[in-house]
Amino acid sequence: MNDIVLNGVSKSFGEKRVLERFSHTFPGGKITVIGGASGRGKTTLLNLIAGLMKPDGGEIGGVPEKIAFVFQEDRLCEEFGALGNLRLVCGRTKTKEELLSHLRELSLADEPKKKVGEFSGGMKRRVAIARAICFDADCVLLDEPFKGLDEALKKDVMDYVLRHTAGKTVLCVTHDPAEAEYLGAEIVRID
Amino acid sequence: MTFISFLNNTKVRKTLSVLLALAVWQIAAAAVGSDMLLASPVRVLARLASLFREPGFFSSVLFSFLRITAGFLLAFFMGIVLGFAAGKSGAIETILWPWVVTGKTVPIASFIILCLIWMDHSGLTVLISFLIAFPVIYTNVLQGLKSTDEKKKELAALYRVPWTRRLLYIDLPAIKPYLLSASSVAVGMAWKAGVAAEVIGMVDGSIGDMLYQAKVYFQNADLLAWTVVIILVSVLSEKLFALLLKLFFRGVEKL
């Protein structure tokens, strides 16, 4: 798995400079946690790596073609069930039983066809995480993925992510040092 | 339940307002004193009851129903297909713009007369129902697609969701409320315009033909009884189509 290399990357929004000649090499096949105060460009960094934004300057290299992204907002299809939301990204590449197994791991399999719009915030978050994992991407970008999950559940969800991302490049933005420690990842601070 | 809370019930209030309107109509008919000018509601009701037993009644209703429904369904499917095409391509939207604006603004009577010049009466009802319903469906589908959450589109692009799944999971839910309300409006409009076309075009064997004959022979009770029939069939068509559409979306959401 290639390293993701950022070399002198800058990004501004109007007058506001969010990233200023940022350089770092994110090791391929490993988890890296990105920390730092709010508004320092952590989400922007993930968006740049995902190709959803273009940098004003600098270079980004080594990004795998197949990327999964858990955004800060869940971006779920609320009219569909958890199963439907996984089908959106997987199509028929995975069997129903395989998808249900993912939902079971996240305690979501009781009502796989119940509309996601009727789910609690924590359940929606888990569906968004399952969707990213089911995509079988080479690189998984997680933007505050465990926010809103209660402590007991958070560890289960982190275990699920660790289980299914072994050997993949994972970049996880979080403000919580305990999460970073649990994930056993290298921590990069953007300050 | 107190009398005040009984009156505050919406259904009760609506029923009372209908009864009041019928009373005003009855009083107006009594004041005019001529069934030829204004038949009373009781007289219209009696005529309606006898109308159901007449041999040509159901064939006239079926004649108009089939043509108006055909025109509406054509508008419904073409409105969806072209609405989607325009939603995905600004060029198609621009090309279709003058046609849609024409359909929306030109008086329906002008269309009917033009159609009578260009073609025979057989296809008139279908064409006019289509022309009146198409812009409503097309515009709403386009509006629904334009209201699609940009963040979901971004997600679909990132996850390389093919267009078939994007249509199913993102586009159809986005147009659903627009399509439901547009269909409800368009069915009613198709009936109004379709019957108007039958009256002006004197289409034999249609409901419009019955209205025309009632006008020619000053049979006000017939005219109003057929109007009630049009309202009933139009509302039934609207409810039935709305139900089918809801069942379709429910089926899609269960996938």
Coordinates of C-alpha atoms in Angstrom, one line a residue, chain B residues 21-23 25-27 29-30 35 38-50 221-222 224-225 228:
Chain B
A21 CA -73.1 26.2 0.3
L22 CA -75.8 23.7 -0.7
A23 CA -78.4 25.8 1.2
W25 CA -77.5 27.1 -3.9
Q26 CA -81.1 25.9 -3.0
I27 CA -82.2 29.4 -2.0
A29 CA -82.4 28.3 -7.4
A30 CA -85.7 29.0 -5.6
D35 CA -84.8 24.9 -13.8
L38 CA -80.4 27.2 -12.4
A39 CA -81.5 23.8 -11.3
S40 CA -81.7 23.2 -7.5
P41 CA -79.4 20.7 -5.8
V42 CA -82.3 18.4 -5.1
R43 CA -83.2 18.4 -8.8
V44 CA -79.5 17.8 -9.8
L45 CA -79.3 14.9 -7.3
A46 CA -82.4 13.4 -8.8
R47 CA -81.1 13.8 -12.3
L48 CA -77.7 12.3 -11.2
A49 CA -79.6 9.2 -9.9
S50 CA -81.4 8.7 -13.2
A221 CA -80.0 19.9 -14.3
D222 CA -78.2 17.6 -16.9
L224 CA -74.8 20.2 -13.4
A225 CA -75.3 16.5 -12.9
V228 CA -70.8 16.4 -10.6

